[in-house]
Coordinates of C-alpha atoms in Angstrom, one line a residue:
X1 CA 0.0 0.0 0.0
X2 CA 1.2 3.7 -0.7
X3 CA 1.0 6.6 0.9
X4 CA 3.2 8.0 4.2
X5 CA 3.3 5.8 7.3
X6 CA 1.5 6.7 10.1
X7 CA 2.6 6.1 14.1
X8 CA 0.2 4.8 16.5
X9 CA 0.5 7.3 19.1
X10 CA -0.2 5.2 22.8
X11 CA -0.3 8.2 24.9
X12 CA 2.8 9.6 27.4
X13 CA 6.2 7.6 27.0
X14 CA 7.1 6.1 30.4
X15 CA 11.0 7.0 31.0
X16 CA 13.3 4.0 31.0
X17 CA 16.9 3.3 30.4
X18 CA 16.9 1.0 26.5
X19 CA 17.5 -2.4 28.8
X20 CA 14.1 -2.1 31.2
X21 CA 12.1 -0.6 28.3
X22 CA 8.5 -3.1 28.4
X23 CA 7.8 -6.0 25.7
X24 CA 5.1 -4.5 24.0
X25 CA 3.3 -1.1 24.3
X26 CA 0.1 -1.0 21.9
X27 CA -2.9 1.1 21.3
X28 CA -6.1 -0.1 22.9
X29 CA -7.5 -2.7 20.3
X30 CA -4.9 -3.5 18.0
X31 CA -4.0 -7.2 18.4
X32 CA -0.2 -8.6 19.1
X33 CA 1.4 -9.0 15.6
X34 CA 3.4 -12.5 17.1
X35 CA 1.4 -14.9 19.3
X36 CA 4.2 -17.4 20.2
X37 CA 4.3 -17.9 23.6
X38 CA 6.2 -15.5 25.5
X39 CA 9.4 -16.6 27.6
X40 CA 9.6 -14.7 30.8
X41 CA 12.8 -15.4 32.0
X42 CA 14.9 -12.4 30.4
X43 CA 12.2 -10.2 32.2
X44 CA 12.4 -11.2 35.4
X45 CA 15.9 -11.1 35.3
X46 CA 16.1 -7.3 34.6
X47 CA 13.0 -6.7 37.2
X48 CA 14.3 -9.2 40.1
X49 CA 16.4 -6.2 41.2
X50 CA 13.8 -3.8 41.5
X51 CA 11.0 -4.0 44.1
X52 CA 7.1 -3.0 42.5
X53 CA 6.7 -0.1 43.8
X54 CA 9.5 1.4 42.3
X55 CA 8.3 0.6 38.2
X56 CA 7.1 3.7 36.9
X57 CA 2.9 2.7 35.6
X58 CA 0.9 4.1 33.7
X59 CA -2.2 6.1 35.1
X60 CA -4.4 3.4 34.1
X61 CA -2.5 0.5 35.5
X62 CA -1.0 2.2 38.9
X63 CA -5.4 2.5 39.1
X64 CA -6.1 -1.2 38.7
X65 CA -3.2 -2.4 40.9
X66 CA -4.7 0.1 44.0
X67 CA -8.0 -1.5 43.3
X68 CA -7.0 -5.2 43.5
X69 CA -4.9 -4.4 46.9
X70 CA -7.9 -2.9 48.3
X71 CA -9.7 -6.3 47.4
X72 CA -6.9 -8.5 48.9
X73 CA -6.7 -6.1 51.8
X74 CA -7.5 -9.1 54.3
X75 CA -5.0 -11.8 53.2
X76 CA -1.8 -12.6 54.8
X77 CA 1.0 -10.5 53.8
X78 CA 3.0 -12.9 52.1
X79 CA 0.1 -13.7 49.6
X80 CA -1.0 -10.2 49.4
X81 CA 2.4 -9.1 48.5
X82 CA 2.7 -12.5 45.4
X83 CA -0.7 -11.1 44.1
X84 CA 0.5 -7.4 43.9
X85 CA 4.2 -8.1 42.4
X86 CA 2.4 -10.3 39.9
X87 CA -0.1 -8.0 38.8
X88 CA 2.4 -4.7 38.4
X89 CA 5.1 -6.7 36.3
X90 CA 2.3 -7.6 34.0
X91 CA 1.1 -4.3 33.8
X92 CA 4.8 -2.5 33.5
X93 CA 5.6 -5.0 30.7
X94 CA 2.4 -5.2 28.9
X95 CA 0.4 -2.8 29.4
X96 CA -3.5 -3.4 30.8
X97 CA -5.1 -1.2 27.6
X98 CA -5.5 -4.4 26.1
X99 CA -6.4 -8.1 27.5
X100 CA -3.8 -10.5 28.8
X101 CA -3.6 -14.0 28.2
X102 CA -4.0 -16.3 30.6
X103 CA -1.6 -18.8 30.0
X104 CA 0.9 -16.0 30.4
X105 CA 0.4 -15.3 33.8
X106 CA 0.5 -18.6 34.6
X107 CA 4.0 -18.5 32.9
X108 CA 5.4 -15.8 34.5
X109 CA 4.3 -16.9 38.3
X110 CA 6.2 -20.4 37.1
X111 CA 9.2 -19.0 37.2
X112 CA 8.9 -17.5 40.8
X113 CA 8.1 -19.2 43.7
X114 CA 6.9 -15.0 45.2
X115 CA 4.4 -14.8 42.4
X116 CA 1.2 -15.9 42.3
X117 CA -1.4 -16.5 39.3
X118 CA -4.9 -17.7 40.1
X119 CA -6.0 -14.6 42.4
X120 CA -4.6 -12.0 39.5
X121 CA -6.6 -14.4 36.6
X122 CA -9.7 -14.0 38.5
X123 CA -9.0 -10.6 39.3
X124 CA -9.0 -9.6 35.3
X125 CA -11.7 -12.2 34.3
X126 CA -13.8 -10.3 36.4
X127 CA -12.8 -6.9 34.7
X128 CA -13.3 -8.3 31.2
X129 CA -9.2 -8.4 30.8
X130 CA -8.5 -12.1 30.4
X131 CA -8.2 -14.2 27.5
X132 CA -8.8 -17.9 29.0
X133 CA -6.5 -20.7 27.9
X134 CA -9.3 -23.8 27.7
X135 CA -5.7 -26.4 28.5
X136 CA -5.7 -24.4 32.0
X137 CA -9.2 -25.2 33.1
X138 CA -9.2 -29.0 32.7
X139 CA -9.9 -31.5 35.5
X140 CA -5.9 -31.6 37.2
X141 CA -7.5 -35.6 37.7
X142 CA -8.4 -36.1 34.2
X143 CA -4.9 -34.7 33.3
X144 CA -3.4 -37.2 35.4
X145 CA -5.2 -40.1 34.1
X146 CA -4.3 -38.6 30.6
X147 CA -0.8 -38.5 30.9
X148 CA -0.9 -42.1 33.0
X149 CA -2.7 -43.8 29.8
X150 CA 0.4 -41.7 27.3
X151 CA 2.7 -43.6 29.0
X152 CA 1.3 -47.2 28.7
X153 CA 0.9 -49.1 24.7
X154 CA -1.1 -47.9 22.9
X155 CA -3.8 -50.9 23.0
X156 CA -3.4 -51.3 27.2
X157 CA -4.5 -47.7 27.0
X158 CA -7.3 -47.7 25.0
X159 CA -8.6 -50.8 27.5
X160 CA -8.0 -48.7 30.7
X161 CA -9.7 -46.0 29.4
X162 CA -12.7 -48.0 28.3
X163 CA -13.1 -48.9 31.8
X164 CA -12.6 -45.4 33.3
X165 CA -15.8 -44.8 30.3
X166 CA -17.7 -47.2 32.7
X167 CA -16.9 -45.6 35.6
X168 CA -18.2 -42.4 34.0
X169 CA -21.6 -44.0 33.5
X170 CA -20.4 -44.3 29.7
X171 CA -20.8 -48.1 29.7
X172 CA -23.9 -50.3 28.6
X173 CA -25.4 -50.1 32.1
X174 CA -26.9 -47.0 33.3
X175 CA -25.0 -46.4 36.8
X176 CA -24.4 -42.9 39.2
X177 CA -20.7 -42.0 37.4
X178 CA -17.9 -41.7 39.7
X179 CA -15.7 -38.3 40.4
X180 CA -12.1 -38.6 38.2
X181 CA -10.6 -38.1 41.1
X182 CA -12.0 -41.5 42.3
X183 CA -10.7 -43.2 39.1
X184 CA -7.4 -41.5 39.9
X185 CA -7.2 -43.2 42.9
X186 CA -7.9 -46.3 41.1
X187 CA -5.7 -46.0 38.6
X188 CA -2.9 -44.9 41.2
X189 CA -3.2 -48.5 42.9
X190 CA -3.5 -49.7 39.5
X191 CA -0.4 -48.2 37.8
X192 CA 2.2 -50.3 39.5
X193 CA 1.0 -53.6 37.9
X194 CA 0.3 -52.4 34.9
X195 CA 3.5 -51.2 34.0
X196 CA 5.0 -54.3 35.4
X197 CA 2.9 -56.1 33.2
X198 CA 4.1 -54.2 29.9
X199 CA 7.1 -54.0 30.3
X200 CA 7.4 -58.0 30.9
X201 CA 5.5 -57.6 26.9
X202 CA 2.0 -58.2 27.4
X203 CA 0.3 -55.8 25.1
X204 CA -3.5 -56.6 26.2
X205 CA -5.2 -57.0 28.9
X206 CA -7.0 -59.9 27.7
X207 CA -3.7 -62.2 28.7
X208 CA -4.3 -61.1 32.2
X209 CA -4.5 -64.7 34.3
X210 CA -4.9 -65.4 37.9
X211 CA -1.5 -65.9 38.2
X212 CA -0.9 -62.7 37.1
X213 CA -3.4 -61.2 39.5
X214 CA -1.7 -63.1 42.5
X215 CA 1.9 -62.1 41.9
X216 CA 0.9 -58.5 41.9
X217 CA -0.4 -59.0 45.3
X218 CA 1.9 -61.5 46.6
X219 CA 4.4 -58.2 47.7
X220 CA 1.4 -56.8 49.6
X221 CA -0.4 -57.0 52.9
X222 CA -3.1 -54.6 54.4
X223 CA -4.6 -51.4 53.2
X224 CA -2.0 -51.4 49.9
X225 CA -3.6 -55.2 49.0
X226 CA -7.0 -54.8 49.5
X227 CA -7.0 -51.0 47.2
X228 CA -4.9 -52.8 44.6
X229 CA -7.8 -56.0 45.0
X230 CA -10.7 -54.2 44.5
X231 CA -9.0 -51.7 41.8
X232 CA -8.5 -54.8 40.0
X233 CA -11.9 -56.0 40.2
X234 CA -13.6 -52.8 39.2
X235 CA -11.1 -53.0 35.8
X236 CA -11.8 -56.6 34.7
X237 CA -15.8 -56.5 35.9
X238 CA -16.0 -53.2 33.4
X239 CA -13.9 -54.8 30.4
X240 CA -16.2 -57.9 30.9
X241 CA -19.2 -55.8 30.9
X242 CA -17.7 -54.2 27.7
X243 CA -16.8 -57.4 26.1
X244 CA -13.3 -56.3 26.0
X245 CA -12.0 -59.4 28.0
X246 CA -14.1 -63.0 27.0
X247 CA -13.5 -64.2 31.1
X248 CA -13.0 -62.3 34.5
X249 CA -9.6 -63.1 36.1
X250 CA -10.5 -61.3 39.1
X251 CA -13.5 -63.8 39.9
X252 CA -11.8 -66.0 42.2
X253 CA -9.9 -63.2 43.6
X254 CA -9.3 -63.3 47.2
X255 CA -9.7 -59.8 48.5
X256 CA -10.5 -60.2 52.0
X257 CA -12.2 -57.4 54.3
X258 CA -12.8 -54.8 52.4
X259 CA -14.2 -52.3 55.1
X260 CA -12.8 -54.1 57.8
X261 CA -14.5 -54.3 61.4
X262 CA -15.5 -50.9 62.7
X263 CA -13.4 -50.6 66.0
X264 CA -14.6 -47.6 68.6
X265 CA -12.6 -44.8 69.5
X266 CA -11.1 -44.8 73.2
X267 CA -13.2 -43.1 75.1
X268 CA -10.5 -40.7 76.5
X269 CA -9.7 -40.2 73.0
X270 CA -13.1 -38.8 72.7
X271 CA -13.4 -37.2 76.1
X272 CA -12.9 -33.3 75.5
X273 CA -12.8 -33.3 71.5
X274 CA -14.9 -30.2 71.8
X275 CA -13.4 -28.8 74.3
X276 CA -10.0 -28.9 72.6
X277 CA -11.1 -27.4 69.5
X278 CA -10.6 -23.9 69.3
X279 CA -12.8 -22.6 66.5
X280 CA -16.3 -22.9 65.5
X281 CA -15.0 -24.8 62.5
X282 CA -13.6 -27.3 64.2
X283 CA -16.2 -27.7 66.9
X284 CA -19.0 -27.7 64.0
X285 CA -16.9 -30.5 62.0
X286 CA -16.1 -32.7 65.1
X287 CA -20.1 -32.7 66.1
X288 CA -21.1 -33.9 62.2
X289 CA -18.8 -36.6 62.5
X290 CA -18.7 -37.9 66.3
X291 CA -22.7 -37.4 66.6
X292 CA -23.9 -37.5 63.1
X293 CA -21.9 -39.7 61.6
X294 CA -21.2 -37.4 58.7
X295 CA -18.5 -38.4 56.2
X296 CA -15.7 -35.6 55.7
X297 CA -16.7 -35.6 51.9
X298 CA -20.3 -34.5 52.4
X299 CA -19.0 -32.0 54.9
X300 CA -16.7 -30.6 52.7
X301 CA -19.4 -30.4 50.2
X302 CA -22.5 -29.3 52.1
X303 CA -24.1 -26.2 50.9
X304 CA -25.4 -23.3 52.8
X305 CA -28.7 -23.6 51.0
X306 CA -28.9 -27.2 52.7
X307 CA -29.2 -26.2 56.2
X308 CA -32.7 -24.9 57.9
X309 CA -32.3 -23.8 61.3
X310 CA -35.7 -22.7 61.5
X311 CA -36.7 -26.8 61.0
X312 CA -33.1 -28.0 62.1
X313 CA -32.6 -30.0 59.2
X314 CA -29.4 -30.1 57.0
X315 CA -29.9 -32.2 53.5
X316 CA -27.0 -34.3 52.6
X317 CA -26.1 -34.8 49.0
X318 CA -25.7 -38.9 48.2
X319 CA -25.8 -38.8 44.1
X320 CA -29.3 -38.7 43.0
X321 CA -30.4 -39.2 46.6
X322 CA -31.0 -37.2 49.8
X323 CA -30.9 -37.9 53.1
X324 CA -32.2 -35.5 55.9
X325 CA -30.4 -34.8 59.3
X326 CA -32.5 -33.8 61.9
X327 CA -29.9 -31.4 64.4
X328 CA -30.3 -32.1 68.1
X329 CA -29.4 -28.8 70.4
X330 CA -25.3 -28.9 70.5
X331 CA -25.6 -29.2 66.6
X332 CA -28.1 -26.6 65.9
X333 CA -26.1 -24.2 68.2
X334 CA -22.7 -24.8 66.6
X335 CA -24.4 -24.6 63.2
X336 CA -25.5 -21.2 64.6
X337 CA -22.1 -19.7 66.2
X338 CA -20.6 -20.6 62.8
X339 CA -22.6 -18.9 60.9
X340 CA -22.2 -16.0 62.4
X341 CA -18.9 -15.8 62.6
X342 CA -18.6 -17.0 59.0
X343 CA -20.6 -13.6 58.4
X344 CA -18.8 -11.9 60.9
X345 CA -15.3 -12.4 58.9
X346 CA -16.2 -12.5 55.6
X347 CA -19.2 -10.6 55.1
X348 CA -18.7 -10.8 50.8
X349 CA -18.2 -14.3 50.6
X350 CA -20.5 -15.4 47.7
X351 CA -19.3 -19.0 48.3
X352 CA -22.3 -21.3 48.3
X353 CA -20.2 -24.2 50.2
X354 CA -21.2 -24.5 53.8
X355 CA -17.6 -24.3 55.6
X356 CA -15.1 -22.3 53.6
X357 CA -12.0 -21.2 55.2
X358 CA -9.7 -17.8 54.6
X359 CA -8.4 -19.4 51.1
X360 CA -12.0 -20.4 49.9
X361 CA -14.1 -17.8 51.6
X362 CA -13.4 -15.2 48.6
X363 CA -12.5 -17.3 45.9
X364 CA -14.3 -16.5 42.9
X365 CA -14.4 -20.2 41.7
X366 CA -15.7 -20.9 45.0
X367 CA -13.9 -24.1 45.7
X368 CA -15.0 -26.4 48.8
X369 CA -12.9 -27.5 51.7
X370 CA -9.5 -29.0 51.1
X371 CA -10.4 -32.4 52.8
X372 CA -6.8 -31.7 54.4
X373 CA -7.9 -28.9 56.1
X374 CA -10.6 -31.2 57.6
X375 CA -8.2 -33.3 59.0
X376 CA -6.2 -30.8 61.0
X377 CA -9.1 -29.9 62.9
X378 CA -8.9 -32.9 65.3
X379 CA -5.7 -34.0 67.9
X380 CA -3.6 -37.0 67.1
X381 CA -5.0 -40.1 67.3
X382 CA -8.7 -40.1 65.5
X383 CA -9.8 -39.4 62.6
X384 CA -13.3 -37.9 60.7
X385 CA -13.8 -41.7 59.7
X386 CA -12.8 -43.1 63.2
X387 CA -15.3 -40.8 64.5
X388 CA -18.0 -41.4 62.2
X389 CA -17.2 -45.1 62.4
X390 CA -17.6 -44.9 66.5
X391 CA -20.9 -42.8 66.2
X392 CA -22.7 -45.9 63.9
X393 CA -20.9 -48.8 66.1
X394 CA -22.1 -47.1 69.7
X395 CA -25.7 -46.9 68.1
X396 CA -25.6 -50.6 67.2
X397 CA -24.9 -51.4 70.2
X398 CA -27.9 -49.8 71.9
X399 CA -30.0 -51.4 69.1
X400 CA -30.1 -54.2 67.0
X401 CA -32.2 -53.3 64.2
X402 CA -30.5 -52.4 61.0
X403 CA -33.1 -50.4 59.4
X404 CA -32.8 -47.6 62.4
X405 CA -29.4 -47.5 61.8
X406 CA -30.3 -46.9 57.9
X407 CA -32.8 -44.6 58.6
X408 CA -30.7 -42.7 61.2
X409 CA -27.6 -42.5 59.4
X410 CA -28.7 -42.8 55.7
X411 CA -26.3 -46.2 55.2
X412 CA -26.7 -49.5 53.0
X413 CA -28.5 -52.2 53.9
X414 CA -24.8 -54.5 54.0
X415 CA -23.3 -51.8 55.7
X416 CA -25.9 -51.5 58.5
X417 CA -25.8 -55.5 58.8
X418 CA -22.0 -55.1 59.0
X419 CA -22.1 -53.1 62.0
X420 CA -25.0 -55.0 64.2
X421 CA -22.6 -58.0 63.7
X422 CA -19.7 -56.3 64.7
X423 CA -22.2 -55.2 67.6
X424 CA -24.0 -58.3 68.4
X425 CA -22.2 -61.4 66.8
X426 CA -24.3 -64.0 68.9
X427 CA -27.6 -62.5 67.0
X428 CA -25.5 -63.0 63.4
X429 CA -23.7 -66.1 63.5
X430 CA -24.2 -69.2 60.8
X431 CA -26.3 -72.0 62.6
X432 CA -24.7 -75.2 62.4
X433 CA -26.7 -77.3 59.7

C-alpha cells in the first residue's frame, strides 16, 4: 500500500533506560502481531532487582493495581504481597489497555516461587481483561489419568480407558458416574502392575491370568492389598461388561475385608474433643462426624442452602439421593455460632459451600474445603472416619435393628448388617446345619 506511514500514538512515554524498556506497548485494540508464547525469563531477570513499587505505571494501570490491593486487603502478607508483584510486572511490561492472556500469567508466576497466578486471573476475568487458555481449566484428575494412559501401549490404553468410560456411567449399564478423582485413585493403585505387566510384553489386557493377579499382590499385605484388590476388580468387571475381556480373572480373587470391622474410638480419645477445639469450625466438623456420623466428603461439600435452622434440618447430598439430618441442640447451636462468625469475617463471601476457610471464603471459583484442612481440625490419634465409624458402632450397640441404623444414618443395607454383627455377633452367627 502507498502513501506515508502513520505512528500509532499510545499516549505519554514512560522514561526508561533501552535495557528495562517493556515488551510490547500497543494502542487499545490492535492485536499482538506475534502470538508465540512469550518466555519470561529475560524479564524477570532485569526486574528481580527492582522491588514494585519502584516501576514507573501508567495512570491506568497504577489505578487497577490500588483496586486489587484494596480487594486483597484481608489476606496474609505474604500472599497479598505475590498477588500485587504479579499484577504490576504484567502491567509495566504489557500494558492493561488491552487483555492478557491467561496462560501468560500462569508462565510468569512459574518461574517465581513470590508470584502468584490464580488470584490475578480472577481478578481480570472479572474486569473483562482475560483471554482464558481452555488447557488451564481441565480437571488436574483427568490430566493425570491422561498422561498415566500416554505412557502405557497404545492398545493397554485404549482398555484402561474404556473402563474409566464405565466408571463415568459411559458403559452399557446405566450407573451414578464416579468423580475422576476416584478413578485416579484407582488407577494410582493400578499403575504399578500395569506397567510391570508391559514391560514384561504383554500388550492386552486380555492375557491377564490369575497368576498374574496373584503375583501382583503377593508383595502386599493390608490397606495397599486390598485397594490394589478391588482396583483390579472394578477394571476386569467393566472390560467384561464391555466385552473387552471373554473371562474375568478377578472372579476368584481373594480380597479379604474390604471395610474391615468398625473398631470404637477410646473413650478418653473422645473425652474433651470439643473442648480442645478452638474454632467454631472445628467444633462444628467434630459434632457432624462424632454425633452425626457425617463423612468428611459431604462436609466438605455441604451447601449453605442445605441447612434450615428454623426446621433444624441439613440435607445431605448422596448422588441422585438425599438424606435429611435432623440437628439435636449442640448441633443446631454450633451450626449457629458458625454462621455468624462465618458472616462476621467475611461478610462478601459469595461461596455457596457450607464451611469455607480464609483461602475459599473469597474465591471467585468458589472451591470447597481441602479435605486436608478437615483433617487438621482434630488432635492425634482419630480421625473424621474413626469418628463417624464410632458414632454408627455405639448406636448398634444400643439397638439391633438395622433399618434404624439406615434410617438414622442414611447407610446401606450391607453396611448397616456389618455393624450389628460387629455389635451383636451372637444375633449373626451361621447355625450349624
Amino acid at each position: 500500500m502507498g502513501g506515508p506511514y502513520l505512528p500509532l500514538h499510545v499516549g505519554e512515554p514512560v522514561p526508561e533506560s533501552a535495557d528495562m524498556t517493556p515488551a510490547m506497548m500497543v494502542c487499545r485494540g490492535q492485536e499482538a502481531l506475534f502470538t508465540m508464547r512469550r518466555d519470561w525469563s529475560p524479564v524477570l531477570a532485569r526486574l528481580r532487582s527492582r522491588p514494585p513499587g519502584e516501576l514507573p505505571l501508567t495512570g491506568v494501570t497504577a489505578a487497577m493495581v490500588e483496586d486489587f490491593a484494596e480487594l486483597r486487603r484481608d489476606q496474609p502478607a505474604s500472599g497479598f504481597r505475590k498477588n500485587i508483584r504479579t499484577l504490576t510486572i504484567l502491567g509495566y511490561w504489557l500494558g492493561v489497555e488491552n487483555a492478557l492472556h491467561e496462560r501468560d500469567v500462569y508462565d510468569l508466576a512459574r518461574l517465581d516461587t513470590h508470584l502468584a497466578a490464580k488470584p490475578v486471573c480472577q481478578f481480570l476475568r472479572a474486569r473483562g481483561l482475560l483471554v482464558d487458555d481452555p488447557r488451564l481449566h481441565r480437571d488436574r484428575d483427568l490430566v493425570w489419568i491422561e498422561t498415566a494412559l500416554h505412557a502405557l501401549p497404545q492398545p493397554v490404553a485404549e482398555e484402561v480407558r474404556a473402563w474409566s468410560d464405565v466408571l463415568r456411567s459411559q458403559g452399557p449399564r446405566e450407573s451414578e458416574p464416579r468423580s475422576w478423582e476416584g478413578i485416579r485413585r484407582y488407577l494410582t493403585n493400578l499403575e504399578p502392575a500395569l506397567i510391570a505387566w508391559t514391560q514384561a510384553g504383554m500388550t492386552t489386557l486380555r492375557e491377564v491370568t490369575l497368576d498374574h493377579l496373584q503375583e501382583a499382590l503377593d508383595d502386599l499385605a493390608g490397606t495397599a492389598r486390598r485397594q490394589l484388590a478391588v482396583a483390579l476388580r472394578s477394571l476386569f468387571r467393566a472390560l467384561k461388561q464391555k466385552k473387552v475381556v471373554f473371562r474375568d480373572p478377578t472372579r476368584h480373587l481373594a480380597v479379604g475385608d474390604l471395610t474391615g470391622i468398625p473398631r470404637p474410638v477410646p473413650s478418653d480419645q473422645l473425652a474433651g474433643l470439643l473442648d480442645q477445639a478452638e474454632t467454631p469450625f472445628a467444633r462444628l466438623t467434630i459434632a457432624l462426624a462424632a454425633v452425626h456420623a457425617v463423612t468428611g466428603a459431604e462436609i466438605r461439600t455441604a451447601l449453605t442452602t442445605d441447612l434450615n435452622l428454623a426446621c433444624g434440618t441439613l440435607e445431605l447430598r448422596r448422588g441422585l439421593l438425599r438424606h435429611a439430618l435432623y440437628l439435636e441442640e449442640l448441633t443446631h447451636r454450633l451450626f449457629t455460632d458458625w454462621l455468624a462468625y462465618r458472616h462476621q469475617r467475611w461478610p462478601a463471601s459469595t461461596n455457596p459451600h457450607l464451611l469455607v476457610t480464609q483461602k475459599t471464603a473469597l474465591d471467585p471459583d468458589h472451591p470447597a474445603v481441602h479435605r486436608g484442612t478437615l483433617g487438621q481440625v482434630l488432635p492425634k490419634g482419630p480421625t473424621l472416619d474413626r469418628l463417624r465409624q464410632d458414632r454408627i458402632l455405639d448406636e448398634a450397640f444400643a439397638t439391633s435393628d438395622p433399618l434404624k441404623l439406615m434410617r438414622l444414618f442414611g447407610i446401606t443395607e450391607q453396611t448397616a448388617m456389618r455393624y450389628v454383627g460387629t455389635a451383636h455377633p451372637e444375633r449373626t452367627a451361621k447355625l450349624p446345619r
